[in-house]
Short mmCIF file of C-alpha atoms in Angstrom, two decimals:
data_model
loop_
_atom_site.label_atom_id
_atom_site.label_comp_id
_atom_site.label_asym_id
_atom_site.label_seq_id
_atom_site.Cartn_x
_atom_site.Cartn_y
_atom_site.Cartn_z
CA MET A 264 9.32 -8.30 21.08
CA GLN A 265 8.28 -7.95 17.26
CA PRO A 266 7.47 -11.39 16.11
CA HIS A 267 9.87 -11.89 12.76
CA ALA A 268 7.80 -12.53 9.45
CA LYS A 269 7.56 -16.01 7.64
CA ILE A 270 8.33 -17.09 3.71
CA LEU A 271 4.77 -18.64 3.25
CA ALA A 272 6.22 -19.17 -0.65
CA VAL A 273 8.64 -17.51 -2.94
CA ALA A 274 7.73 -17.73 -6.88
CA THR A 275 9.25 -16.16 -9.78
CA ALA A 276 7.52 -15.44 -13.93
CA THR A 277 9.39 -14.48 -16.48
CA PRO A 278 6.87 -12.99 -19.76
CA PRO A 279 6.86 -15.35 -23.16
CA HIS A 280 9.38 -14.25 -25.63
CA ARG A 281 13.13 -15.53 -24.77
CA PHE A 282 16.23 -14.54 -26.63
CA PRO A 283 19.77 -15.94 -26.68
CA GLN A 284 22.55 -13.97 -26.09
CA GLU A 285 23.39 -14.21 -29.64
CA LEU A 286 20.41 -13.30 -31.11
CA THR A 287 20.55 -9.45 -28.39
CA ARG A 288 23.63 -9.09 -29.55
CA ASP A 289 22.70 -9.55 -33.55
CA THR A 290 19.72 -7.90 -33.17
CA ALA A 291 21.90 -4.42 -31.49
CA ARG A 292 24.75 -4.88 -34.46
CA GLU A 293 21.70 -4.65 -36.75
CA VAL A 294 19.60 -1.42 -35.25
CA PHE A 295 23.75 0.38 -34.34
CA ALA A 296 24.63 -0.48 -37.90
CA GLY A 297 26.25 2.17 -39.40
CA ARG A 298 25.59 4.58 -36.44
CA LEU A 299 27.90 3.79 -33.73
CA ARG A 300 31.59 3.26 -35.27
CA ASP A 301 33.01 1.56 -31.68
CA PHE A 302 30.01 -0.89 -31.56
CA ASP A 303 32.31 -4.11 -32.84
CA ARG A 304 34.43 -2.74 -30.02
CA LEU A 305 32.12 -2.71 -27.57
CA SER A 306 30.51 -5.61 -28.46
CA PRO A 307 32.37 -8.44 -26.01
CA VAL A 308 30.76 -7.60 -23.34
CA PHE A 309 27.65 -9.93 -24.49
CA THR A 310 30.22 -12.11 -24.65
CA ASN A 311 32.05 -11.22 -20.70
CA ALA A 312 28.28 -10.42 -19.18
CA GLY A 313 28.23 -14.25 -18.11
CA ILE A 314 24.84 -14.74 -19.77
CA GLU A 315 23.20 -17.30 -22.21
CA ALA A 316 20.09 -16.07 -22.26
CA ARG A 317 16.97 -13.78 -20.73
CA HIS A 318 13.12 -12.72 -20.90
CA SER A 319 11.24 -10.34 -22.15
CA CYS A 320 7.47 -8.88 -22.55
CA VAL A 321 8.28 -8.09 -26.91
CA PRO A 322 9.25 -10.17 -29.34
CA ILE A 323 12.56 -8.80 -30.72
CA ASP A 324 11.51 -6.96 -33.52
CA TRP A 325 9.67 -4.30 -31.14
CA TYR A 326 13.53 -3.30 -30.40
CA LYS A 327 14.21 -1.90 -33.93
CA LYS A 328 12.02 1.03 -33.95
CA PRO A 329 11.95 3.96 -32.13
CA ARG A 330 9.70 4.46 -29.33
CA GLY A 331 8.13 6.77 -27.23
CA TRP A 332 7.30 7.37 -23.74
CA THR A 333 3.58 6.07 -24.56
CA ASP A 334 4.10 3.06 -26.81
CA ARG A 335 6.85 1.90 -23.89
CA ASN A 336 4.18 2.76 -20.56
CA ALA A 337 1.47 0.95 -22.71
CA VAL A 338 3.74 -2.15 -22.58
CA TYR A 339 4.39 -2.22 -19.04
CA LEU A 340 1.52 -1.72 -17.86
CA GLU A 341 0.03 -4.57 -19.78
CA SER A 342 2.93 -7.46 -19.33
CA ALA A 343 3.82 -6.34 -15.82
CA VAL A 344 -0.02 -7.11 -14.68
CA ALA A 345 0.17 -9.98 -16.53
CA VAL A 346 3.35 -11.35 -15.36
CA LEU A 347 2.47 -10.29 -11.59
CA GLU A 348 -0.44 -12.10 -11.52
CA THR A 349 1.49 -15.39 -12.82
CA ALA A 350 3.93 -15.06 -10.10
CA THR A 351 1.15 -14.15 -7.35
CA ARG A 352 -1.13 -17.26 -8.74
CA THR A 353 1.87 -19.62 -8.12
CA ALA A 354 2.46 -18.31 -4.89
CA LEU A 355 -0.69 -18.83 -3.83
CA GLU A 356 -0.97 -22.40 -4.39
CA ARG A 357 2.63 -23.31 -3.27
CA ALA A 358 0.95 -21.77 0.07
CA GLY A 359 -2.47 -24.00 0.13
CA LEU A 360 -4.08 -19.97 -0.30
CA ASP A 361 -6.59 -18.92 -1.80
CA THR A 362 -6.70 -15.17 -3.18
CA GLY A 363 -9.01 -14.43 0.07
CA ALA A 364 -5.79 -14.59 2.52
CA VAL A 365 -3.82 -11.53 1.03
CA ASP A 366 -4.38 -8.75 3.56
CA ALA A 367 -1.65 -6.26 2.26
CA ILE A 368 0.74 -5.98 -0.77
CA VAL A 369 3.90 -3.71 -1.27
CA ALA A 370 3.91 -3.74 -4.63
CA VAL A 371 8.55 -2.60 -5.82
CA SER A 372 8.42 -1.14 -9.56
CA SER A 373 11.48 1.55 -11.41
CA THR A 374 10.70 0.47 -14.41
CA GLY A 375 7.35 2.16 -16.07
CA ILE A 376 4.77 4.34 -14.18
CA ALA A 377 1.26 3.18 -13.05
CA THR A 378 -1.56 5.26 -11.85
CA PRO A 379 -3.55 3.87 -10.02
CA SER A 380 -0.72 1.46 -9.62
CA LEU A 381 0.17 -1.96 -10.33
CA ASP A 382 -1.38 -3.35 -7.58
CA ALA A 383 -4.53 -2.16 -7.69
CA LEU A 384 -4.23 -2.89 -11.18
CA LEU A 385 -3.61 -6.99 -9.83
CA MET A 386 -6.22 -6.36 -6.84
CA GLN A 387 -8.49 -5.77 -10.15
CA ARG A 388 -7.53 -9.07 -11.58
CA LEU A 389 -7.37 -11.35 -8.88
CA GLY A 390 -10.39 -10.33 -7.79
CA LEU A 391 -8.83 -9.51 -4.51
CA ARG A 392 -11.03 -8.72 -1.37
CA PRO A 393 -12.39 -4.10 -1.07
CA ASP A 394 -9.64 -3.77 2.67
CA VAL A 395 -6.27 -5.25 1.18
CA GLN A 396 -3.99 -2.31 2.14
CA ARG A 397 -1.76 -1.24 -0.61
CA LEU A 398 1.67 -0.28 -0.48
CA PRO A 399 3.44 0.41 -3.99
CA VAL A 400 6.97 1.89 -4.21
CA PHE A 401 9.16 3.46 -7.21
CA GLY A 402 12.45 3.82 -7.76
CA LEU A 403 14.45 1.64 -5.33
CA GLY A 404 16.55 0.40 -8.48
CA CYS A 405 18.27 -2.42 -8.29
CA ALA A 406 17.44 -2.38 -4.32
CA GLY A 407 13.82 -2.99 -4.16
CA GLY A 408 13.85 -6.56 -3.99
CA VAL A 409 15.66 -5.81 -0.48
CA LEU A 410 14.37 -3.08 1.10
CA GLY A 411 11.16 -4.30 -0.86
CA LEU A 412 11.18 -7.26 0.90
CA ALA A 413 12.10 -6.00 4.49
CA ARG A 414 9.19 -3.64 4.48
CA ALA A 415 7.05 -6.84 3.42
CA ALA A 416 8.32 -8.00 6.70
CA ASN A 417 8.04 -4.81 8.94
CA TRP A 418 4.93 -4.62 7.37
CA ALA A 419 3.94 -8.41 8.27
CA ALA A 420 5.56 -8.12 11.80
CA SER A 421 3.13 -4.82 12.91
CA MET A 422 0.33 -7.27 12.29
CA PRO A 423 0.22 -11.02 13.00
CA ASP A 424 -1.81 -13.73 11.41
CA ARG A 425 -2.31 -10.98 7.76
CA THR A 426 -0.83 -12.19 4.86
CA VAL A 427 1.43 -9.21 3.05
CA LEU A 428 2.00 -9.84 -0.39
CA PHE A 429 5.32 -8.98 -1.65
CA LEU A 430 5.18 -7.97 -5.33
CA VAL A 431 8.27 -6.87 -7.73
CA VAL A 432 7.88 -6.73 -11.79
CA GLU A 433 10.69 -4.78 -13.78
CA LEU A 434 10.96 -5.12 -17.50
CA CYS A 435 14.45 -3.66 -18.11
CA GLY A 436 14.32 -4.25 -21.42
CA LEU A 437 12.09 -1.19 -22.46
CA SER A 438 15.10 0.38 -21.52
CA PHE A 439 16.54 -0.02 -24.53
CA ARG A 440 16.22 3.33 -26.73
CA HIS A 441 17.43 3.63 -30.61
CA GLY A 442 18.25 6.50 -30.49
CA ASP A 443 21.13 6.56 -27.76
CA LEU A 444 24.41 5.45 -28.56
CA SER A 445 26.13 5.43 -25.49
CA LYS A 446 27.83 3.09 -24.39
CA ALA A 447 25.49 2.94 -21.66
CA ASN A 448 22.99 1.64 -23.33
CA VAL A 449 25.08 -1.12 -25.27
CA VAL A 450 25.97 -2.51 -22.10
CA ALA A 451 22.37 -2.21 -21.00
CA THR A 452 21.84 -4.28 -23.47
CA ALA A 453 23.76 -6.88 -23.12
CA LEU A 454 22.70 -7.05 -19.63
CA PHE A 455 18.87 -6.91 -19.18
CA GLY A 456 16.12 -8.99 -18.65
CA ASP A 457 12.37 -9.03 -18.20
CA GLY A 458 11.50 -10.96 -14.49
CA ALA A 459 8.81 -10.61 -11.71
CA ALA A 460 8.21 -12.14 -8.59
CA ALA A 461 5.76 -12.58 -5.53
CA VAL A 462 6.65 -13.75 -1.46
CA LEU A 463 3.86 -14.55 1.13
CA LEU A 464 4.50 -13.99 4.06
CA ARG A 465 2.44 -14.09 7.89
CA ALA A 466 3.77 -13.55 11.55
CA ASP A 467 2.67 -15.36 14.10
CA PRO A 468 0.77 -13.70 16.76
CA PRO A 469 3.06 -13.19 20.27
CA GLU A 470 0.72 -15.95 21.61
CA ALA A 471 2.40 -18.45 19.17
CA GLY A 472 5.61 -17.37 17.50
CA GLY A 473 8.47 -18.99 18.12
CA ARG A 474 11.51 -20.06 16.49
CA PRO A 475 11.22 -22.38 14.11
CA THR A 476 12.99 -25.34 13.98
CA ARG A 477 15.12 -26.81 11.31
CA GLY A 478 12.95 -29.77 9.51
CA ARG A 479 10.05 -26.94 9.00
CA SER A 480 7.09 -27.34 6.30
CA SER A 481 6.61 -26.03 3.16
CA GLY A 482 4.17 -23.01 4.77
CA ASP A 483 7.66 -22.23 6.84
CA LEU A 484 10.41 -21.35 4.96
CA GLY A 485 12.35 -19.23 6.74
CA ARG A 486 12.25 -15.52 8.27
CA VAL A 487 13.26 -12.21 7.69
CA VAL A 488 14.71 -11.78 10.78
CA GLY A 489 16.34 -8.59 10.36
CA TRP A 490 17.52 -5.68 8.53
CA ALA A 491 19.27 -2.56 6.95
CA GLU A 492 19.97 0.15 4.25
CA HIS A 493 23.11 2.37 3.67
CA THR A 494 23.50 5.65 1.31
CA TRP A 495 27.28 6.75 1.21
CA PRO A 496 26.88 10.52 0.55
CA ASP A 497 28.10 11.90 -2.68
CA THR A 498 26.92 9.28 -5.41
CA LEU A 499 24.00 10.28 -6.81
CA ASP A 500 25.53 10.17 -10.22
CA ILE A 501 26.29 5.98 -9.82
CA MET A 502 23.12 4.38 -10.86
CA GLY A 503 19.80 5.21 -11.48
CA TRP A 504 17.31 6.97 -14.38
CA ARG A 505 17.32 9.54 -16.57
CA VAL A 506 14.16 10.65 -18.11
CA GLU A 507 14.30 11.51 -22.02
CA ASP A 508 11.80 12.21 -24.63
CA ASP A 509 11.78 8.48 -25.98
CA GLY A 510 12.10 6.89 -22.34
CA LEU A 511 14.83 6.35 -19.76
CA GLY A 512 18.28 6.31 -19.88
CA VAL A 513 20.57 3.71 -18.31
CA ILE A 514 22.72 5.13 -15.96
CA PHE A 515 25.27 3.07 -14.11
CA SER A 516 29.20 3.59 -13.18
CA GLN A 517 31.50 1.97 -14.12
CA SER A 518 33.52 2.22 -10.37
CA ILE A 519 30.20 -0.41 -8.70
CA PRO A 520 32.56 -3.16 -8.42
CA ARG A 521 35.64 -0.89 -7.13
CA LEU A 522 32.95 1.02 -4.76
CA VAL A 523 32.07 -2.93 -3.64
CA ARG A 524 35.50 -3.54 -3.24
CA GLU A 525 36.84 -0.75 -0.92
CA ARG A 526 33.77 0.97 0.61
CA PHE A 527 30.91 -2.48 0.59
CA GLY A 528 32.49 -4.86 3.74
CA PRO A 529 32.08 -2.53 6.43
CA VAL A 530 28.88 -1.87 6.15
CA VAL A 531 27.79 -5.66 6.09
CA ASP A 532 29.97 -5.67 9.34
CA SER A 533 28.10 -3.24 11.21
CA PHE A 534 25.38 -4.99 10.27
CA LEU A 535 26.11 -7.92 11.47
CA ASP A 536 27.88 -7.17 14.09
CA ARG A 537 24.62 -5.34 15.11
CA GLN A 538 22.40 -9.02 15.18
CA GLY A 539 24.89 -10.75 16.78
CA LEU A 540 26.75 -12.46 13.97
CA SER A 541 29.89 -12.59 11.26
CA ARG A 542 30.67 -13.43 8.35
CA ARG A 543 32.27 -16.60 9.15
CA ARG A 544 28.91 -17.77 11.45
CA LEU A 545 26.49 -16.96 8.07
CA ALA A 546 25.26 -20.20 6.27
CA GLY A 547 25.54 -17.94 2.90
CA SER A 548 24.98 -14.23 0.98
CA LEU A 549 21.65 -13.78 -1.16
CA CYS A 550 23.15 -11.77 -3.76
CA HIS A 551 21.90 -9.38 -6.54
CA PRO A 552 24.41 -10.55 -9.54
CA GLY A 553 24.08 -7.02 -11.50
CA GLY A 554 26.79 -7.88 -13.60
CA ALA A 555 30.35 -10.47 -13.76
CA LYS A 556 32.70 -7.94 -12.57
CA VAL A 557 29.71 -6.77 -8.93
CA LEU A 558 29.56 -10.76 -8.54
CA GLU A 559 33.71 -11.19 -8.74
CA ALA A 560 33.40 -8.01 -6.04
CA LEU A 561 31.02 -9.25 -3.41
CA GLU A 562 32.64 -12.66 -3.66
CA GLU A 563 35.94 -11.59 -2.11
CA VAL A 564 34.30 -9.12 0.48
CA LEU A 565 31.80 -11.42 1.45
CA ALA A 566 34.19 -14.50 2.15
CA PRO A 567 34.15 -16.62 3.29
CA ALA A 568 30.58 -16.31 3.72
CA THR A 569 30.31 -17.42 -0.82
CA GLY A 570 27.63 -19.89 -0.61
CA GLY A 571 25.08 -19.34 -2.62
CA LEU A 572 26.80 -17.12 -5.03
CA ASP A 573 27.03 -20.21 -7.59
CA ASP A 574 23.73 -19.41 -7.44
CA ALA A 575 23.72 -15.69 -8.38
CA ARG A 576 25.25 -16.89 -10.90
CA SER A 577 23.40 -19.15 -12.85
CA VAL A 578 20.00 -16.97 -12.35
CA LEU A 579 22.62 -13.92 -13.84
CA ARG A 580 23.30 -16.76 -17.13
CA ASP A 581 19.39 -17.91 -17.22
CA TYR A 582 17.80 -14.49 -17.01
CA GLY A 583 20.09 -11.95 -17.36
CA ASN A 584 20.21 -8.03 -14.95
CA MET A 585 16.15 -7.76 -13.91
CA SER A 586 16.58 -5.21 -11.34
CA ALA A 587 15.04 -5.45 -8.59
CA ALA A 588 13.24 -8.69 -9.25
CA THR A 589 16.16 -10.81 -9.67
CA VAL A 590 17.68 -11.46 -5.53
CA LEU A 591 14.17 -13.38 -5.09
CA PHE A 592 15.21 -15.65 -8.24
CA VAL A 593 18.44 -16.69 -6.84
CA LEU A 594 16.17 -16.40 -3.58
CA GLU A 595 13.97 -19.14 -4.94
CA ARG A 596 16.70 -21.37 -6.38
CA ARG A 597 18.66 -20.88 -3.07
CA ILE A 598 15.89 -22.46 -0.75
CA ALA A 599 15.54 -25.26 -3.69
CA GLY A 600 18.69 -26.80 -3.42
CA GLY A 601 17.63 -27.18 0.33
CA ALA A 602 19.28 -24.28 2.18
CA ARG A 603 18.94 -23.73 5.21
CA GLY A 604 20.73 -21.22 8.17
CA PRO A 605 21.47 -17.67 8.30
CA HIS A 606 22.13 -16.04 4.79
CA LEU A 607 23.34 -12.04 4.30
CA MET A 608 21.02 -10.86 2.20
CA THR A 609 22.18 -8.49 -0.76
CA ALA A 610 21.65 -5.20 -3.75
CA LEU A 611 23.09 -2.31 -4.89
CA GLY A 612 20.39 0.63 -6.10
CA PRO A 613 20.31 4.53 -7.16
CA GLY A 614 21.39 6.34 -4.13
CA PHE A 615 24.01 5.18 -4.69
CA THR A 616 22.30 2.51 -2.11
CA ALA A 617 22.90 -0.94 -0.05
CA ALA A 618 20.60 -2.88 1.32
CA LEU A 619 20.94 -5.36 3.23
CA ALA A 620 18.65 -8.17 5.29
CA LEU A 621 18.87 -11.46 7.20
CA LEU A 622 17.47 -14.70 6.63
CA GLU A 623 16.98 -17.24 8.58
CA LEU A 624 15.74 -20.26 5.97
#
């Protein structure tokens, strides 16, 4: 039986610029002035989003001018590697490891293009060993935090006693397009923030593998014990990016909260049943807080396993929607708060796909 990957450390990081929601709203009004007649009608989304502030890799004035692909992606490459370095160094310090301990990297991002990939750029920057194995993953969107963790845990379990570094970075603010006068662009402006996370994973060798006790040291924060995904047919237009001349145009449907209420529950129950659990036996949930309305729908569907949704709301409030990175901010906050027991980790992403993982904290 394959051992479970244990979590050695979780660390998050944000770029240097922080915008209160009022500044974001007022800047958007300035940018769209005279061009988007419906802005005042749409502007309550900034108040209703449940967000007080978010971080950005560029100062607020950057958004006031049209930007093309070349400009955006140059910022992405520079900023993504910088914030990943911060998260990685913090995770290594928390785990008591040096850079030579990293044996493999899984790197998730969907907000820019990097070839060589971000993991290769980070290897160069940190001076990692030349034999480190790499797996860059693109296109998972908001589901990438859960599915990427699952891939990293599976990799760690397949090579016990080796350390896997899971990375995720999303610079969602770079998707703001000066010339896009759509409602979706306004909503994205009210929601999106930038952030990154690093998780260190390792599985015990078979002869040492055993269930962790509740009184764990900082070197064993929990274990990833199961994962799954479910992609609904004929839902490709629910969420994703449109590739435009001046950047990535956001796609998300107003139907997402309804889809959560109508279709997510049976997927959750089927996954938990395969793990020998039910919602009533969960200690809590680790949810990607895509937005206030999605969180309301999740609270209904996941009841009574709603412990942890307050952490999701507080992450949304403090950082906005950072796509794939967000759920790992929730995980970090939940662990710091002393949570224990089985937790369901969830996110929804392009496909339209439900990402699920079971963590024993």
